[in-house]
């Protein structure tokens, strides 16, 4: 098993300040919109294998089979084991690389198949892959949110846009944070380096650490809408 990746650049999202504020602004523009529930899951392993083979060849197919084995091993286990092993799986198998180097774009959200096939990605790609995997294991979607944060770099006051995955045991609970820059899962209160801006999942969009959804993520987040469409074509949903 490969060790966690290292890089000379901070393993956070490579969003410019303008891009980051535009993403946060999408939440404010979306206040008052209704929520459109996500479509029913139509998980198709054979189509996933075909998609991976076509896009990334035998190497991609091998790591996809590792992912299937992870699902098989963790299905039915307690949620803490699922969180720990899913977090570890993606942190070890995806090397942090900026989107511009992987995809030739400043901000690209990859599907789990694309991230595993490339073996590279940034913070959104880790978070999306963990989210989809945990949902496939039966963790209720309402307990999971991808959280955009401002992450402080080292001991400085410099902040950078970053995304983590939060697990909420109840809607108002303090989330556990699954992060590609930290090997262990911690309660949010122990992550003093992270300041939440907004969070979302397939069904809602929340401001800061709020408990009431403010908008429809598919309507307000174009990159989420795009990655959902590609996951449907690849066989995830």
Short mmCIF file of C-alpha atoms in Angstrom, two decimals:
data_model
loop_
_atom_site.label_atom_id
_atom_site.label_comp_id
_atom_site.label_asym_id
_atom_site.label_seq_id
_atom_site.Cartn_x
_atom_site.Cartn_y
_atom_site.Cartn_z
CA UNK A 1 0.00 0.00 0.00
CA UNK A 2 1.43 3.37 -0.97
CA UNK A 3 2.21 5.93 1.67
CA UNK A 4 0.38 9.24 1.91
CA UNK A 5 1.44 11.69 -0.74
CA UNK A 6 3.72 14.63 -0.13
CA UNK A 7 4.09 17.81 -2.14
CA UNK A 8 5.99 21.05 -1.95
CA UNK A 9 2.68 22.91 -2.25
CA UNK A 10 -0.02 22.91 0.44
CA UNK A 11 -2.46 20.04 -0.32
CA UNK A 12 -5.47 22.34 -0.37
CA UNK A 13 -7.66 23.41 -3.26
CA UNK A 14 -6.05 25.54 -5.94
CA UNK A 15 -8.82 28.10 -6.06
CA UNK A 16 -8.03 31.76 -6.60
CA UNK A 17 -9.59 34.16 -4.13
CA UNK A 18 -12.08 35.28 -6.75
CA UNK A 19 -13.08 31.70 -7.51
CA UNK A 20 -13.41 30.90 -3.81
CA UNK A 21 -15.60 33.90 -3.09
CA UNK A 22 -17.70 33.14 -6.15
CA UNK A 23 -18.31 29.63 -4.84
CA UNK A 24 -19.32 30.97 -1.44
CA UNK A 25 -21.46 33.62 -3.13
CA UNK A 26 -23.41 30.90 -4.89
CA UNK A 27 -24.90 30.01 -1.52
CA UNK A 28 -26.08 33.55 -0.86
CA UNK A 29 -27.62 33.83 -4.32
CA UNK A 30 -29.43 30.56 -3.77
CA UNK A 31 -31.27 31.51 -0.58
CA UNK A 32 -34.93 30.59 -0.79
CA UNK A 33 -34.64 27.94 -3.50
CA UNK A 34 -36.32 24.60 -2.96
CA UNK A 35 -34.37 21.37 -2.67
CA UNK A 36 -34.58 18.80 -5.43
CA UNK A 37 -33.84 15.33 -4.03
CA UNK A 38 -31.17 13.38 -5.88
CA UNK A 39 -32.26 10.59 -8.19
CA UNK A 40 -32.40 7.02 -6.97
CA UNK A 41 -29.06 5.25 -6.89
CA UNK A 42 -28.46 2.99 -9.88
CA UNK A 43 -25.03 1.57 -9.03
CA UNK A 44 -23.70 -0.46 -11.96
CA UNK A 45 -20.37 -2.26 -11.32
CA UNK A 46 -20.13 -3.65 -14.83
CA UNK A 47 -20.57 -0.22 -16.41
CA UNK A 48 -17.99 1.17 -13.98
CA UNK A 49 -15.53 -1.51 -15.11
CA UNK A 50 -16.20 -0.70 -18.75
CA UNK A 51 -15.80 3.04 -18.12
CA UNK A 52 -12.54 2.56 -16.23
CA UNK A 53 -11.13 0.19 -18.86
CA UNK A 54 -11.97 2.62 -21.63
CA UNK A 55 -10.59 5.70 -19.88
CA UNK A 56 -7.61 4.38 -17.90
CA UNK A 57 -6.82 0.85 -19.05
CA UNK A 58 -5.73 -2.10 -16.94
CA UNK A 59 -4.02 0.03 -14.29
CA UNK A 60 -7.23 1.91 -13.60
CA UNK A 61 -9.22 -1.30 -13.60
CA UNK A 62 -6.92 -2.80 -10.96
CA UNK A 63 -7.46 0.06 -8.53
CA UNK A 64 -11.22 -0.02 -9.23
CA UNK A 65 -11.21 -3.68 -8.18
CA UNK A 66 -9.46 -2.62 -4.95
CA UNK A 67 -12.32 -0.17 -4.40
CA UNK A 68 -14.90 -2.91 -4.99
CA UNK A 69 -13.03 -5.10 -2.47
CA UNK A 70 -13.13 -2.23 0.04
CA UNK A 71 -16.91 -1.98 -0.38
CA UNK A 72 -17.30 -5.72 0.10
CA UNK A 73 -15.12 -5.76 3.22
CA UNK A 74 -16.76 -2.76 4.88
CA UNK A 75 -20.38 -3.48 4.05
CA UNK A 76 -22.26 -4.09 7.27
CA UNK A 77 -19.45 -2.92 9.55
CA UNK A 78 -19.93 -0.17 12.11
CA UNK A 79 -19.80 3.37 10.80
CA UNK A 80 -16.58 4.28 12.63
CA UNK A 81 -14.72 1.50 10.83
CA UNK A 82 -16.25 2.59 7.54
CA UNK A 83 -15.22 6.21 8.05
CA UNK A 84 -11.68 5.28 9.06
CA UNK A 85 -11.00 2.82 6.26
CA UNK A 86 -12.61 4.90 3.51
CA UNK A 87 -10.65 7.95 4.62
CA UNK A 88 -7.42 5.94 4.63
CA UNK A 89 -8.11 4.28 1.28
CA UNK A 90 -8.40 7.51 -0.69
CA UNK A 91 -5.71 9.38 1.22
CA UNK A 92 -3.27 6.64 0.26
CA UNK A 93 -4.33 5.96 -3.31
CA UNK A 94 -4.74 9.51 -4.58
CA UNK A 95 -1.69 11.75 -4.78
CA UNK A 96 -2.43 15.42 -4.23
CA UNK A 97 -1.76 17.38 -7.44
CA UNK A 98 -3.22 20.70 -8.55
CA UNK A 99 -6.07 20.57 -11.07
CA UNK A 100 -4.14 22.61 -13.62
CA UNK A 101 -1.49 19.88 -13.76
CA UNK A 102 -3.94 16.97 -13.84
CA UNK A 103 -6.75 18.35 -15.99
CA UNK A 104 -5.41 21.57 -17.52
CA UNK A 105 -8.12 23.53 -15.67
CA UNK A 106 -7.92 25.79 -12.62
CA UNK A 107 -10.80 24.06 -10.83
CA UNK A 108 -12.06 20.64 -11.94
CA UNK A 109 -14.14 18.31 -9.76
CA UNK A 110 -13.36 14.67 -10.61
CA UNK A 111 -15.58 11.64 -10.15
CA UNK A 112 -14.21 8.84 -7.95
CA UNK A 113 -13.49 6.85 -11.12
CA UNK A 114 -11.49 9.72 -12.61
CA UNK A 115 -9.56 10.35 -9.39
CA UNK A 116 -8.70 6.67 -8.96
CA UNK A 117 -7.90 6.24 -12.64
CA UNK A 118 -5.50 9.19 -12.61
CA UNK A 119 -4.25 8.40 -9.10
CA UNK A 120 -4.14 12.15 -8.61
CA UNK A 121 -6.49 14.88 -7.44
CA UNK A 122 -7.08 17.75 -5.06
CA UNK A 123 -9.25 18.26 -2.00
CA UNK A 124 -12.62 18.23 -3.77
CA UNK A 125 -11.75 14.93 -5.43
CA UNK A 126 -10.89 13.26 -2.10
CA UNK A 127 -14.10 14.58 -0.52
CA UNK A 128 -16.38 13.53 -3.38
CA UNK A 129 -14.83 10.04 -3.54
CA UNK A 130 -15.25 9.51 0.21
CA UNK A 131 -18.83 10.83 0.10
CA UNK A 132 -19.89 8.53 -2.74
CA UNK A 133 -18.16 5.51 -1.17
CA UNK A 134 -19.77 5.99 2.23
CA UNK A 135 -23.20 6.43 0.64
CA UNK A 136 -22.66 3.21 -1.29
CA UNK A 137 -21.87 1.51 2.04
CA UNK A 138 -25.26 2.58 3.33
CA UNK A 139 -24.32 5.66 5.37
CA UNK A 140 -27.36 7.97 5.07
CA UNK A 141 -26.68 10.90 2.77
CA UNK A 142 -28.11 13.37 5.29
CA UNK A 143 -25.25 12.47 7.65
CA UNK A 144 -22.59 13.47 5.12
CA UNK A 145 -21.64 16.90 3.82
CA UNK A 146 -18.78 18.21 1.77
CA UNK A 147 -17.58 21.30 3.62
CA UNK A 148 -15.80 24.26 2.03
CA UNK A 149 -13.47 25.82 4.58
CA UNK A 150 -10.78 28.44 4.87
CA UNK A 151 -7.71 26.48 5.96
CA UNK A 152 -4.90 28.28 7.76
CA UNK A 153 -1.50 27.25 6.45
CA UNK A 154 0.96 26.32 9.21
CA UNK A 155 1.19 28.90 11.98
CA UNK A 156 0.59 31.83 9.66
CA UNK A 157 -2.65 33.74 9.19
CA UNK A 158 -2.65 32.90 5.50
CA UNK A 159 -5.78 30.99 4.49
CA UNK A 160 -6.52 28.89 1.45
CA UNK A 161 -9.73 27.41 0.09
CA UNK A 162 -10.07 23.77 1.03
CA UNK A 163 -12.74 21.05 1.10
CA UNK A 164 -13.24 18.26 3.63
CA UNK A 165 -15.98 15.70 4.24
CA UNK A 166 -18.04 15.93 7.41
CA UNK A 167 -19.93 13.08 9.08
CA UNK A 168 -22.85 14.14 11.31
CA UNK A 169 -24.24 11.48 13.66
CA UNK A 170 -27.37 13.68 13.96
CA UNK A 171 -28.37 16.80 11.97
CA UNK A 172 -27.19 19.14 14.74
CA UNK A 173 -24.17 17.13 15.88
CA UNK A 174 -20.60 18.32 15.72
CA UNK A 175 -19.19 16.71 12.56
CA UNK A 176 -16.24 14.40 12.32
CA UNK A 177 -13.81 15.70 9.68
CA UNK A 178 -12.34 13.45 6.98
CA UNK A 179 -9.45 15.33 5.40
CA UNK A 180 -6.69 14.56 2.91
CA UNK A 181 -4.17 16.69 4.81
CA UNK A 182 -4.67 14.91 8.15
CA UNK A 183 -4.28 11.12 8.50
CA UNK A 184 -6.73 10.78 11.40
CA UNK A 185 -10.40 11.71 11.66
CA UNK A 186 -11.09 14.46 14.21
CA UNK A 187 -14.13 16.28 15.62
CA UNK A 188 -14.51 19.71 14.02
CA UNK A 189 -13.78 21.41 17.35
CA UNK A 190 -10.25 19.99 17.24
CA UNK A 191 -9.57 21.46 13.80
CA UNK A 192 -8.80 25.02 14.78
CA UNK A 193 -7.11 25.51 11.41
CA UNK A 194 -10.41 25.21 9.53
CA UNK A 195 -13.15 27.86 9.29
CA UNK A 196 -16.33 26.58 7.59
CA UNK A 197 -17.83 28.71 4.82
CA UNK A 198 -20.57 26.48 3.42
CA UNK A 199 -21.38 22.79 3.09
CA UNK A 200 -23.47 20.68 0.76
CA UNK A 201 -24.52 17.18 -0.22
CA UNK A 202 -26.86 15.79 -2.86
CA UNK A 203 -29.91 17.30 -1.16
CA UNK A 204 -28.97 20.60 0.43
CA UNK A 205 -26.63 23.56 0.84
CA UNK A 206 -25.83 25.10 4.23
CA UNK A 207 -24.18 28.37 5.28
CA UNK A 208 -21.24 28.04 7.67
CA UNK A 209 -22.07 25.56 10.38
CA UNK A 210 -25.82 26.08 10.02
CA UNK A 211 -28.35 23.26 10.40
CA UNK A 212 -30.98 24.55 7.94
CA UNK A 213 -30.46 24.07 4.20
CA UNK A 214 -30.59 27.28 2.19
CA UNK A 215 -30.54 26.14 -1.45
CA UNK A 216 -30.49 23.36 -4.02
CA UNK A 217 -26.85 22.34 -4.68
CA UNK A 218 -27.56 21.17 -8.22
CA UNK A 219 -29.02 24.58 -9.06
CA UNK A 220 -26.28 26.64 -7.40
CA UNK A 221 -23.05 24.62 -7.86
CA UNK A 222 -22.31 24.05 -11.53
CA UNK A 223 -19.27 21.85 -10.85
CA UNK A 224 -21.34 19.57 -8.61
CA UNK A 225 -23.96 19.37 -11.34
CA UNK A 226 -21.24 18.43 -13.83
CA UNK A 227 -19.69 15.72 -11.66
CA UNK A 228 -23.14 14.25 -10.96
CA UNK A 229 -23.75 13.98 -14.70
CA UNK A 230 -20.43 12.21 -15.29
CA UNK A 231 -21.05 9.81 -12.37
CA UNK A 232 -24.38 8.89 -13.93
CA UNK A 233 -22.73 8.13 -17.28
CA UNK A 234 -19.91 6.14 -15.64
CA UNK A 235 -22.20 3.91 -13.57
CA UNK A 236 -22.02 5.32 -10.03
CA UNK A 237 -25.59 6.64 -9.90
#
